[in-house]
Short mmCIF file of C-alpha atoms and ligand atoms in Angstrom, two decimals:
data_model
loop_
_atom_site.label_atom_id
_atom_site.label_comp_id
_atom_site.label_asym_id
_atom_site.label_seq_id
_atom_site.Cartn_x
_atom_site.Cartn_y
_atom_site.Cartn_z
CA UNK A 1 -18.53 18.56 -1.21
CA UNK A 2 -14.92 19.58 -1.72
CA UNK A 3 -13.88 20.58 -5.23
CA UNK A 4 -10.47 19.62 -6.58
CA UNK A 5 -9.50 23.03 -7.91
CA UNK A 6 -5.83 22.24 -8.49
CA UNK A 7 -3.95 19.04 -9.36
CA UNK A 8 -0.27 18.59 -10.15
CA UNK A 9 2.70 16.32 -9.72
CA UNK A 10 6.38 16.24 -10.48
CA UNK A 11 8.04 13.61 -12.60
CA UNK A 12 8.41 10.38 -10.60
CA UNK A 13 11.89 8.95 -10.96
CA UNK A 14 15.13 8.32 -9.17
CA UNK A 15 16.43 11.86 -8.93
CA UNK A 16 20.08 12.45 -9.62
CA UNK A 17 19.85 16.17 -10.35
CA UNK A 18 20.76 17.48 -6.90
CA UNK A 19 17.20 18.48 -6.06
CA UNK A 20 15.57 17.59 -2.72
CA UNK A 21 12.06 16.63 -1.64
CA UNK A 22 11.58 20.25 -0.60
CA UNK A 23 12.11 21.32 -4.22
CA UNK A 24 9.65 18.69 -5.52
CA UNK A 25 6.99 19.66 -2.97
CA UNK A 26 7.34 23.29 -3.99
CA UNK A 27 7.14 22.48 -7.70
CA UNK A 28 3.95 20.45 -7.28
CA UNK A 29 2.34 22.99 -4.95
CA UNK A 30 3.00 26.00 -7.23
CA UNK A 31 1.56 24.15 -10.22
CA UNK A 32 -1.57 23.10 -8.31
CA UNK A 33 -2.07 26.63 -6.97
CA UNK A 34 -1.76 28.06 -10.48
CA UNK A 35 -4.35 25.62 -11.81
CA UNK A 36 -6.68 26.52 -8.94
CA UNK A 37 -6.34 30.22 -9.88
CA UNK A 38 -5.71 30.93 -6.21
CA UNK A 39 -3.12 32.91 -4.32
CA UNK A 40 -1.11 31.31 -1.52
CA UNK A 41 -2.83 33.73 0.88
CA UNK A 42 -6.11 31.91 0.09
CA UNK A 43 -4.78 28.62 1.48
CA UNK A 44 -5.76 28.16 5.12
CA UNK A 45 -4.62 24.57 5.75
CA UNK A 46 -1.60 22.52 4.67
CA UNK A 47 -1.74 18.75 4.96
CA UNK A 48 1.42 16.83 4.12
CA UNK A 49 1.57 13.11 3.44
CA UNK A 50 4.95 11.50 3.96
CA UNK A 51 5.29 7.89 4.92
CA UNK A 52 8.20 8.10 7.30
CA UNK A 53 10.73 10.47 8.78
CA UNK A 54 13.16 7.60 8.23
CA UNK A 55 12.94 8.64 4.58
CA UNK A 56 12.94 12.42 4.94
CA UNK A 57 15.03 12.73 8.13
CA UNK A 58 12.44 15.33 9.03
CA UNK A 59 10.09 15.04 11.96
CA UNK A 60 7.22 17.41 11.25
CA UNK A 61 7.82 17.93 7.52
CA UNK A 62 4.60 19.98 7.25
CA UNK A 63 6.18 22.78 9.28
CA UNK A 64 9.30 22.83 7.11
CA UNK A 65 7.26 22.84 3.91
CA UNK A 66 4.94 25.58 5.22
CA UNK A 67 8.03 27.75 5.48
CA UNK A 68 9.33 26.80 2.03
CA UNK A 69 5.92 27.40 0.44
CA UNK A 70 5.25 30.78 2.07
CA UNK A 71 2.40 29.34 4.13
CA UNK A 72 3.66 29.97 7.67
CA UNK A 73 0.68 30.73 9.85
CA UNK A 74 -1.76 28.26 8.25
CA UNK A 75 -2.92 25.13 10.08
CA UNK A 76 -0.49 22.29 9.31
CA UNK A 77 -0.38 18.58 9.89
CA UNK A 78 1.22 15.45 8.52
CA UNK A 79 -0.91 12.42 7.75
CA UNK A 80 0.65 8.97 7.74
CA UNK A 81 -0.77 5.52 7.08
CA UNK A 82 1.95 3.62 5.24
CA UNK A 83 1.27 3.37 1.52
CA UNK A 84 -2.15 4.94 2.10
CA UNK A 85 -0.64 8.14 3.53
CA UNK A 86 -1.44 10.28 0.48
CA UNK A 87 -5.06 9.16 0.17
CA UNK A 88 -5.61 9.56 3.91
CA UNK A 89 -4.31 13.12 3.58
CA UNK A 90 -6.87 13.71 0.83
CA UNK A 91 -9.52 12.38 3.22
CA UNK A 92 -8.34 14.67 6.02
CA UNK A 93 -8.56 17.62 3.64
CA UNK A 94 -12.05 16.67 2.45
CA UNK A 95 -13.15 16.39 6.07
CA UNK A 96 -11.65 19.80 6.90
CA UNK A 97 -13.65 21.30 4.02
CA UNK A 98 -16.84 19.40 4.94
CA UNK A 99 -16.63 20.56 8.55
CA UNK A 100 -16.50 24.18 7.42
CA UNK A 101 -13.16 24.69 9.21
CA UNK A 102 -11.23 25.18 5.98
CA UNK A 103 -11.89 27.01 2.69
CA UNK A 104 -8.84 26.01 0.64
CA UNK A 105 -6.63 23.10 1.70
CA UNK A 106 -3.31 22.31 0.07
CA UNK A 107 -2.50 18.58 0.17
CA UNK A 108 1.07 17.70 -0.64
CA UNK A 109 2.35 14.14 -0.85
CA UNK A 110 6.09 13.72 -1.04
CA UNK A 111 8.81 11.17 -0.33
CA UNK A 112 12.41 10.70 -1.39
CA UNK A 113 11.86 6.93 -1.47
CA UNK A 114 14.51 6.24 -4.10
CA UNK A 115 17.49 8.46 -3.56
CA UNK A 116 17.83 9.35 0.09
CA UNK A 117 18.40 5.89 1.62
CA UNK A 118 19.76 2.64 0.14
CA UNK A 119 17.03 0.31 -1.15
CA UNK A 120 18.17 -2.40 1.28
CA UNK A 121 17.62 -0.05 4.23
CA UNK A 122 14.13 0.81 3.05
CA UNK A 123 13.34 -2.86 2.56
CA UNK A 124 14.47 -3.50 6.14
CA UNK A 125 12.28 -0.67 7.47
CA UNK A 126 9.30 -2.02 5.53
CA UNK A 127 9.92 -5.47 6.97
CA UNK A 128 9.33 -4.09 10.46
CA UNK A 129 6.15 -2.31 9.45
CA UNK A 130 3.82 -5.32 9.61
CA UNK A 131 4.51 -6.08 13.26
CA UNK A 132 8.02 -5.30 14.38
CA UNK A 133 7.76 -7.68 17.33
CA UNK A 134 6.69 -10.77 15.35
CA UNK A 135 6.84 -10.70 11.54
CA UNK A 136 9.48 -7.95 11.61
CA UNK A 137 11.92 -9.82 13.87
CA UNK A 138 11.40 -12.89 11.70
CA UNK A 139 12.89 -10.99 8.77
CA UNK A 140 9.89 -11.06 6.46
CA UNK A 141 9.76 -8.62 3.57
CA UNK A 142 6.81 -6.74 2.16
CA UNK A 143 7.21 -8.72 -1.07
CA UNK A 144 7.08 -12.07 0.76
CA UNK A 145 3.92 -11.10 2.65
CA UNK A 146 2.24 -9.78 -0.52
CA UNK A 147 3.25 -13.03 -2.24
CA UNK A 148 1.60 -15.19 0.43
CA UNK A 149 -1.56 -13.10 0.31
CA UNK A 150 -1.68 -13.26 -3.49
CA UNK A 151 -1.13 -17.03 -3.51
CA UNK A 152 -4.20 -17.51 -1.32
CA UNK A 153 -6.22 -15.23 -3.60
CA UNK A 154 -5.05 -16.80 -6.86
CA UNK A 155 -5.76 -20.29 -5.54
CA UNK A 156 -9.30 -19.31 -4.56
CA UNK A 157 -10.10 -17.54 -7.85
CA UNK A 158 -8.08 -19.94 -10.00
CA UNK A 159 -5.77 -17.40 -11.63
CA UNK A 160 -2.63 -18.41 -13.51
CA UNK A 161 0.64 -16.52 -12.92
CA UNK A 162 0.31 -15.17 -16.47
CA UNK A 163 -2.19 -12.62 -15.11
CA UNK A 164 0.62 -11.02 -13.12
CA UNK A 165 2.61 -10.55 -16.31
CA UNK A 166 -0.41 -9.03 -18.05
CA UNK A 167 -0.84 -6.40 -15.32
CA UNK A 168 2.84 -5.41 -15.34
CA UNK A 169 2.83 -5.30 -19.14
CA UNK A 170 -0.28 -3.10 -19.36
CA UNK A 171 0.66 -0.64 -16.61
CA UNK A 172 4.15 -0.05 -17.94
CA UNK A 173 2.77 0.30 -21.47
CA UNK A 174 0.39 3.00 -20.20
CA UNK A 175 3.38 4.70 -18.59
CA UNK A 176 4.95 5.04 -22.06
CA UNK A 177 2.47 7.85 -22.72
CA UNK A 178 2.94 9.52 -19.32
CA UNK A 179 5.87 11.96 -19.35
CA UNK A 180 6.01 11.86 -15.52
CA UNK A 181 6.47 8.09 -15.33
CA UNK A 182 9.42 6.37 -13.69
CA UNK A 183 9.25 3.07 -15.61
CA UNK A 184 7.76 3.50 -19.08
CA UNK A 185 8.47 0.14 -20.71
CA UNK A 186 7.22 -1.89 -23.64
CA UNK A 187 7.85 -5.25 -21.97
CA UNK A 188 7.75 -8.61 -23.64
CA UNK A 189 5.88 -11.24 -21.63
CA UNK A 190 8.98 -13.43 -21.48
CA UNK A 191 11.06 -10.56 -20.09
CA UNK A 192 8.70 -10.29 -17.11
CA UNK A 193 8.49 -14.05 -16.55
CA UNK A 194 12.30 -14.32 -16.72
CA UNK A 195 13.08 -11.44 -14.33
CA UNK A 196 14.70 -12.41 -11.00
CA UNK A 197 12.51 -14.21 -8.47
CA UNK A 198 12.05 -12.05 -5.35
CA UNK A 199 9.33 -13.98 -3.49
CA UNK A 200 7.39 -16.53 -5.53
CA UNK A 201 5.32 -15.90 -7.53
CA UNK A 202 6.64 -12.30 -7.55
CA UNK A 203 9.50 -11.50 -9.86
CA UNK A 204 11.34 -8.19 -10.05
CA UNK A 205 9.11 -6.84 -12.83
CA UNK A 206 5.93 -7.64 -10.87
CA UNK A 207 7.07 -5.13 -8.21
CA UNK A 208 6.70 -1.35 -8.22
CA UNK A 209 9.86 0.73 -7.96
CA UNK A 210 10.82 3.10 -5.16
CA UNK A 211 10.65 6.60 -6.61
CA UNK A 212 11.30 10.22 -5.73
CA UNK A 213 8.67 12.84 -6.33
CA UNK A 214 5.75 14.89 -5.11
CA UNK A 215 2.11 15.49 -5.93
CA UNK A 216 -0.23 18.25 -4.81
CA UNK A 217 -3.92 19.02 -4.95
CA UNK A 218 -5.89 22.02 -3.76
CA UNK A 219 -9.30 21.20 -2.28
CA UNK A 220 -11.75 24.10 -2.10
CA UNK A 221 -15.04 24.64 -0.33
CA UNK A 222 -17.92 24.77 -2.85
CA UNK A 223 -18.87 28.21 -1.47
CA UNK A 224 -15.39 29.58 -2.11
CA UNK A 225 -14.67 28.47 -5.67
CA UNK A 226 -12.72 30.86 -7.86
CA UNK A 227 -14.86 31.95 -10.83
CA UNK A 228 -12.84 29.98 -13.35
CA UNK A 229 -13.05 26.77 -11.35
CA UNK A 230 -16.79 26.37 -10.75
CA UNK A 231 -16.89 23.13 -12.72
CA UNK A 232 -13.92 21.54 -10.94
CA UNK A 233 -14.54 17.84 -10.08
CA UNK A 234 -15.95 17.09 -6.65
CA UNK A 235 -14.86 14.54 -4.09
CA UNK A 236 -18.18 12.80 -3.58
CA UNK A 237 -17.20 9.86 -1.40
CA UNK A 238 -14.37 8.90 0.91
CA UNK A 239 -14.02 5.59 2.71
CA UNK A 240 -11.29 4.12 4.88
CA UNK A 241 -10.94 0.87 6.79
CA UNK A 242 -8.36 -1.31 8.51
CA UNK A 243 -7.36 -4.95 8.84
CA UNK A 244 -4.98 -6.90 11.08
CA UNK A 245 -1.39 -5.83 10.36
CA UNK A 246 -0.32 -9.47 10.77
CA UNK A 247 -1.29 -11.61 7.78
CA UNK A 248 -1.71 -14.65 10.03
CA UNK A 249 -4.31 -12.88 12.17
CA UNK A 250 -6.70 -12.52 9.23
CA UNK A 251 -9.56 -14.93 8.67
CA UNK A 252 -8.99 -14.77 4.92
CA UNK A 253 -5.36 -14.41 3.87
CA UNK A 254 -6.05 -13.54 0.25
CA UNK A 255 -8.94 -11.10 0.49
CA UNK A 256 -8.38 -7.37 0.95
CA UNK A 257 -11.28 -7.08 3.39
CA UNK A 258 -10.41 -3.53 4.47
CA UNK A 259 -10.52 -2.34 0.86
CA UNK A 260 -13.96 -3.86 0.39
CA UNK A 261 -15.20 -2.00 3.46
CA UNK A 262 -13.57 1.28 2.38
CA UNK A 263 -15.19 1.01 -1.06
CA UNK A 264 -18.61 0.31 0.45
CA UNK A 265 -18.26 3.35 2.71
CA UNK A 266 -17.18 5.62 -0.14
CA UNK A 267 -19.96 4.37 -2.42
CA UNK A 268 -22.55 4.87 0.29
CA UNK A 269 -21.47 8.49 0.73
CA UNK A 270 -21.34 9.17 -3.01
CA UNK A 271 -24.58 7.38 -3.76
CA UNK A 272 -23.01 5.41 -6.60
CA UNK A 273 -21.81 1.82 -7.06
CA UNK A 274 -18.84 0.09 -8.69
CA UNK A 275 -20.74 -0.17 -12.00
CA UNK A 276 -20.84 3.65 -12.22
CA UNK A 277 -17.04 4.01 -12.23
CA UNK A 278 -15.66 5.15 -15.61
CA UNK A 279 -11.95 5.17 -14.80
CA UNK A 280 -9.82 4.12 -11.83
CA UNK A 281 -6.36 4.44 -10.37
CA UNK A 282 -5.89 1.21 -8.39
CA UNK A 283 -3.12 0.42 -5.91
CA UNK A 284 -0.62 -1.85 -7.64
CA UNK A 285 2.43 -1.97 -5.40
CA UNK A 286 2.61 -5.52 -6.78
CA UNK A 287 0.90 -6.80 -9.91
CA UNK A 288 -1.21 -9.25 -7.91
CA UNK A 289 -2.36 -6.53 -5.52
CA UNK A 290 -4.13 -4.87 -8.47
CA UNK A 291 -5.97 -8.12 -9.19
CA UNK A 292 -6.93 -8.50 -5.53
CA UNK A 293 -8.10 -4.87 -5.53
CA UNK A 294 -10.21 -5.17 -8.69
CA UNK A 295 -11.96 -8.11 -7.06
CA UNK A 296 -12.91 -6.48 -3.74
CA UNK A 297 -13.65 -3.08 -5.29
CA UNK A 298 -16.38 -4.83 -7.25
CA UNK A 299 -14.83 -3.82 -10.59
CA UNK A 300 -14.37 -7.34 -11.95
CA UNK A 301 -15.93 -10.69 -11.16
CA UNK A 302 -14.26 -12.49 -14.06
CA UNK A 303 -10.68 -11.28 -13.76
CA UNK A 304 -8.93 -13.52 -16.25
CA UNK A 305 -11.59 -13.08 -18.91
CA UNK A 306 -11.64 -9.31 -18.39
CA UNK A 307 -7.85 -9.16 -18.67
CA UNK A 308 -7.83 -11.28 -21.81
CA UNK A 309 -10.56 -9.04 -23.31
CA UNK A 310 -8.47 -5.92 -22.57
CA UNK A 311 -11.32 -4.43 -20.52
CA UNK A 312 -8.85 -2.50 -18.35
CA UNK A 313 -6.69 -1.20 -21.22
CA UNK A 314 -6.88 2.49 -22.23
CA UNK A 315 -9.45 1.66 -24.94
CA UNK A 316 -11.34 -0.82 -22.76
CA UNK A 317 -14.62 -0.40 -20.93
CA UNK A 318 -12.93 0.50 -17.63
CA UNK A 319 -9.40 1.89 -18.02
CA UNK A 320 -7.31 1.05 -14.95
CA UNK A 321 -4.10 2.88 -14.06
CA UNK A 322 -3.86 5.03 -17.16
CA UNK A 323 -0.99 6.78 -15.35
CA UNK A 324 0.90 3.50 -15.29
CA UNK A 325 0.07 2.99 -11.62
CA UNK A 326 2.80 2.38 -9.10
CA UNK A 327 4.27 -0.26 -11.43
CA UNK A 328 4.71 2.21 -14.28
CA UNK A 329 4.46 5.75 -13.00
CA UNK A 330 6.36 4.89 -9.83
CA UNK A 331 5.93 5.23 -6.10
CA UNK A 332 7.24 8.10 -4.00
CA UNK A 333 5.13 6.70 -1.17
CA UNK A 334 3.56 9.79 0.40
CA UNK A 335 2.86 11.19 -3.06
CA UNK A 336 1.10 8.07 -4.35
CA UNK A 337 -2.44 8.65 -3.10
CA UNK A 338 -2.31 12.37 -3.85
CA UNK A 339 -1.11 11.66 -7.39
CA UNK A 340 -3.88 9.08 -7.89
CA UNK A 341 -6.52 11.63 -6.87
CA UNK A 342 -4.87 14.33 -8.99
CA UNK A 343 -4.90 11.94 -11.96
CA UNK A 344 -8.60 11.16 -11.45
CA UNK A 345 -9.46 14.88 -11.22
CA UNK A 346 -7.50 15.71 -14.37
CA UNK A 347 -9.13 12.80 -16.24
CA UNK A 348 -12.61 13.99 -15.26
CA UNK A 349 -11.72 17.48 -16.48
CA UNK A 350 -10.33 16.17 -19.76
CA UNK A 351 -6.98 17.71 -18.87
CA UNK A 352 -4.85 14.57 -18.46
CA UNK A 353 -1.88 13.74 -20.71
CA UNK A 354 -3.50 13.99 -24.17
CA UNK A 355 -2.52 10.53 -25.41
CA UNK A 356 -3.97 8.90 -22.28
CA UNK A 357 -7.13 11.01 -21.97
CA UNK A 358 -10.12 8.85 -22.94
CA UNK A 359 -12.14 10.24 -25.84
CA UNK A 360 -15.51 9.54 -24.21
CA UNK A 361 -16.85 11.72 -21.38
CA UNK A 362 -16.14 10.48 -17.86
CA UNK A 363 -18.57 10.92 -14.97
CA UNK A 364 -17.06 9.10 -12.00
CA UNK A 365 -13.49 8.17 -11.08
CA UNK A 366 -12.03 6.05 -8.31
CA UNK A 367 -8.70 6.43 -6.52
CA UNK A 368 -7.75 3.38 -4.46
CA UNK A 369 -4.77 3.27 -2.12
CA UNK A 370 -3.61 1.09 0.73
CA UNK A 371 -0.81 0.62 3.23
CA UNK A 372 0.63 -2.68 4.43
CA UNK A 373 -0.81 -5.75 2.73
CA UNK A 374 -4.06 -3.77 2.62
CA UNK A 375 -3.87 -3.16 6.35
CA UNK A 376 -4.98 0.45 5.90
CA UNK A 377 -7.34 1.06 3.00
CA UNK A 378 -8.41 4.44 1.63
CA UNK A 379 -10.78 4.91 -1.29
CA UNK A 380 -11.83 8.22 -2.84
CA UNK A 381 -14.60 8.75 -5.38
CA UNK A 382 -14.61 11.82 -7.63
CA UNK A 383 -17.42 12.98 -9.87
CA UNK A 384 -18.20 15.75 -12.30
CA UNK A 385 -19.55 18.85 -10.53
CA UNK A 386 -22.93 18.33 -12.21
CA UNK A 387 -22.98 14.54 -11.93
CA UNK A 388 -25.92 14.34 -9.56
CA UNK B 1 25.15 15.91 -1.50
CA UNK B 2 25.08 15.71 2.29
CA UNK B 3 26.18 12.20 3.26
CA UNK B 4 25.08 11.40 6.78
CA UNK B 5 24.96 8.14 8.67
CA UNK B 6 22.59 7.62 11.55
CA UNK B 7 22.73 4.60 13.88
CA UNK B 8 19.63 3.80 15.91
CA UNK B 9 20.36 1.39 18.80
CA UNK B 10 16.84 0.53 19.92
CA UNK B 11 15.97 -1.00 23.30
CA UNK B 12 12.53 -2.42 22.67
CA UNK B 13 10.70 -3.61 25.78
CA UNK B 14 8.42 -6.55 24.96
CA UNK B 15 5.65 -5.27 27.25
CA UNK B 16 2.65 -7.59 27.31
CA UNK B 17 4.47 -9.85 24.84
CA UNK B 18 7.21 -10.65 27.40
CA UNK B 19 6.24 -14.34 27.94
CA UNK B 20 6.14 -14.85 24.17
CA UNK B 21 9.50 -13.18 23.57
CA UNK B 22 11.27 -14.98 26.44
CA UNK B 23 9.95 -18.38 25.34
CA UNK B 24 10.71 -17.78 21.68
CA UNK B 25 14.34 -16.98 22.44
CA UNK B 26 14.53 -20.59 23.73
CA UNK B 27 12.62 -21.94 20.73
CA UNK B 28 9.39 -22.46 22.71
CA UNK B 29 5.89 -21.35 21.75
CA UNK B 30 3.85 -19.44 24.32
CA UNK B 31 0.38 -18.50 23.15
CA UNK B 32 -2.58 -16.79 24.76
CA UNK B 33 -5.69 -18.71 25.69
CA UNK B 34 -8.85 -16.62 25.86
CA UNK B 35 -10.62 -16.86 29.21
CA UNK B 36 -13.98 -16.34 27.59
CA UNK B 37 -14.06 -18.54 24.46
CA UNK B 38 -10.96 -20.69 24.82
CA UNK B 39 -9.38 -19.64 21.52
CA UNK B 40 -5.60 -19.83 21.58
CA UNK B 41 -3.57 -17.31 19.62
CA UNK B 42 0.01 -17.82 18.47
CA UNK B 43 1.58 -15.42 17.70
CA UNK B 44 -0.32 -14.05 20.67
CA UNK B 45 -3.03 -11.46 20.17
CA UNK B 46 -3.65 -9.05 22.98
CA UNK B 47 -7.39 -9.14 22.42
CA UNK B 48 -9.18 -12.26 21.23
CA UNK B 49 -11.31 -12.15 18.08
CA UNK B 50 -14.32 -12.73 20.37
CA UNK B 51 -13.57 -9.33 21.91
CA UNK B 52 -12.25 -10.48 25.27
CA UNK B 53 -8.97 -9.17 26.64
CA UNK B 54 -8.83 -11.72 29.48
CA UNK B 55 -6.38 -14.53 28.71
CA UNK B 56 -3.80 -16.89 30.21
CA UNK B 57 -0.45 -17.82 28.73
CA UNK B 58 -0.23 -21.42 27.57
CA UNK B 59 2.64 -23.47 26.18
CA UNK B 60 2.06 -24.91 22.72
CA UNK B 61 3.89 -27.84 21.15
CA UNK B 62 5.64 -25.58 18.63
CA UNK B 63 4.64 -27.97 15.84
CA UNK B 64 3.18 -26.34 12.75
CA UNK B 65 2.05 -27.20 9.27
CA UNK B 66 2.95 -25.05 6.27
CA UNK B 67 -0.11 -23.80 4.36
CA UNK B 68 1.57 -21.49 1.84
CA UNK B 69 5.21 -20.80 1.08
CA UNK B 70 7.17 -18.24 -0.89
CA UNK B 71 10.83 -18.33 -1.89
CA UNK B 72 13.24 -16.12 -3.79
CA UNK B 73 15.97 -13.59 -3.11
CA UNK B 74 14.02 -12.26 -0.10
CA UNK B 75 14.29 -15.68 1.59
CA UNK B 76 11.86 -18.52 2.24
CA UNK B 77 8.78 -17.80 4.29
CA UNK B 78 5.55 -19.61 4.99
CA UNK B 79 2.08 -18.98 6.22
CA UNK B 80 1.79 -21.70 8.82
CA UNK B 81 -0.70 -23.09 11.29
CA UNK B 82 0.71 -23.85 14.73
CA UNK B 83 -0.77 -26.84 16.51
CA UNK B 84 -3.35 -25.64 19.01
CA UNK B 85 -3.59 -22.08 17.63
CA UNK B 86 -6.67 -20.52 16.08
CA UNK B 87 -4.77 -17.91 14.03
CA UNK B 88 -2.00 -18.44 11.51
CA UNK B 89 1.56 -17.16 11.52
CA UNK B 90 4.21 -16.05 9.07
CA UNK B 91 7.51 -17.79 9.77
CA UNK B 92 10.87 -18.17 8.15
CA UNK B 93 11.33 -21.68 6.76
CA UNK B 94 14.77 -23.25 7.30
CA UNK B 95 15.72 -26.17 5.10
CA UNK B 96 12.26 -27.14 3.91
CA UNK B 97 12.14 -29.31 0.81
CA UNK B 98 9.08 -28.47 -1.27
CA UNK B 99 7.18 -31.63 -0.34
CA UNK B 100 7.60 -31.18 3.43
CA UNK B 101 4.76 -29.47 5.26
CA UNK B 102 5.36 -30.42 8.91
CA UNK B 103 7.75 -28.37 10.97
CA UNK B 104 8.57 -27.18 14.45
CA UNK B 105 9.72 -23.95 16.00
CA UNK B 106 13.45 -23.61 16.64
CA UNK B 107 15.41 -21.10 18.72
CA UNK B 108 16.55 -18.11 16.65
CA UNK B 109 20.31 -17.73 16.15
CA UNK B 110 20.34 -14.35 17.92
CA UNK B 111 18.33 -12.83 20.77
CA UNK B 112 15.61 -11.38 18.54
CA UNK B 113 12.23 -13.17 18.71
CA UNK B 114 12.25 -14.52 15.15
CA UNK B 115 9.70 -17.18 14.22
CA UNK B 116 11.72 -19.89 12.49
CA UNK B 117 10.39 -23.27 11.47
CA UNK B 118 12.57 -26.32 10.77
CA UNK B 119 11.22 -29.44 9.09
CA UNK B 120 10.10 -32.25 11.37
CA UNK B 121 10.96 -35.83 10.54
CA UNK B 122 7.73 -37.09 9.08
CA UNK B 123 6.68 -40.73 8.80
CA UNK B 124 4.75 -39.89 5.66
CA UNK B 125 7.89 -38.69 3.86
CA UNK B 126 9.26 -41.49 1.66
ZN1 ZN C 401 -12.14 -15.28 22.94
#
């Protein structure tokens, strides 16, 4: 099983400092390599997650970054699966290690989602991503499709809109203690409920921001661990699954079926179940998506009661999105899944931001990512090296 | 900063969706009827949920009922059920008052195959 020997990310924000995504990728990679106590000559594979060359204006960004990072000669590829791109890249790296083809894989997730194109252009591009020929030509937006899916879910479970406010409030409050976060905010409930309506029930503050930034992890073969990193957390389970890209083609509009399948596959590989998870980074592109995820991941069967009891707060029984999630930490799309996995690895090692690091020991962590309205799901389970 | 503008004039061929696209530009609904199980999909699905790829094109009434709707600065959209279709569709809703659920497909204002629903005059509406 692959060990996460290095984990790092840049600040997520809207960059206005003249830096480019190539600078952020380099910053994250160097920090991860340093933590891994490896030299760049040890890296034999580079996997880059970037959602779209519309964002980067760079077909084949892995080749460009290999040059910038002093890795020319290694095997390179880009992995793309919408919002799941970063987590799918982690999966590709874990598979490269498991196959024995690679010893040390650098995974870099990066996107200039905030600063390189106008937000309206990105919204337009996203609108085409569900099915350009049908939903796309109709002019739907990601927010509208997420809203329809959430409505079906909330009606089935019987959730009031207040739950959306609670998620946004908690995630942005967590982000207050994360120095890398894009939107650290101490919201008032009324502020969220009064923010502009984008696609009912979603208001502006129920939506994650577009961010700039990068994240990097180094995955190492268990037979090739540097001496200082023998206890690095292991990736014990990976699971991915897909659903119809068109919301209308799904049997159940409100259920993230692909995520449920991905979780089952990851749990089967890891030999653990949802009840074993101590901490999780859950995909919250929209506040309701986190609720839909908690349900199908098997992490909560009584959502409203669990929210009201603060079960998912930093001091609760299952802290969710300590980083702030996409809502609070931000979303440079390709970096998202890599940052989630990096966060989980750092939490397991007790090396996360001190004010967010739980006091109790953590055994198992979950990183959950998806693309589309959970069209492409990717779940990764991480455990302590000696967990089994 | 390097400011750079890129225009991308696409020429998308509809491919297997050609009957759907051509009909939709006139405001008509062409769906696919599975040769094996008889399920009709609109918007059309290339392969039926039963697994069969054999299908004929069939004209639907274009009438639909709105199951869910969302509105806000992104526009007004609905998850709708077209009469005679097994699957659902996401459409733009034009001029729907909140109590109206019955609509019909209309021709899009430009050549793109947009799914747009306008309210139908309903006897049940007071
Ligand atoms: Zn069939």
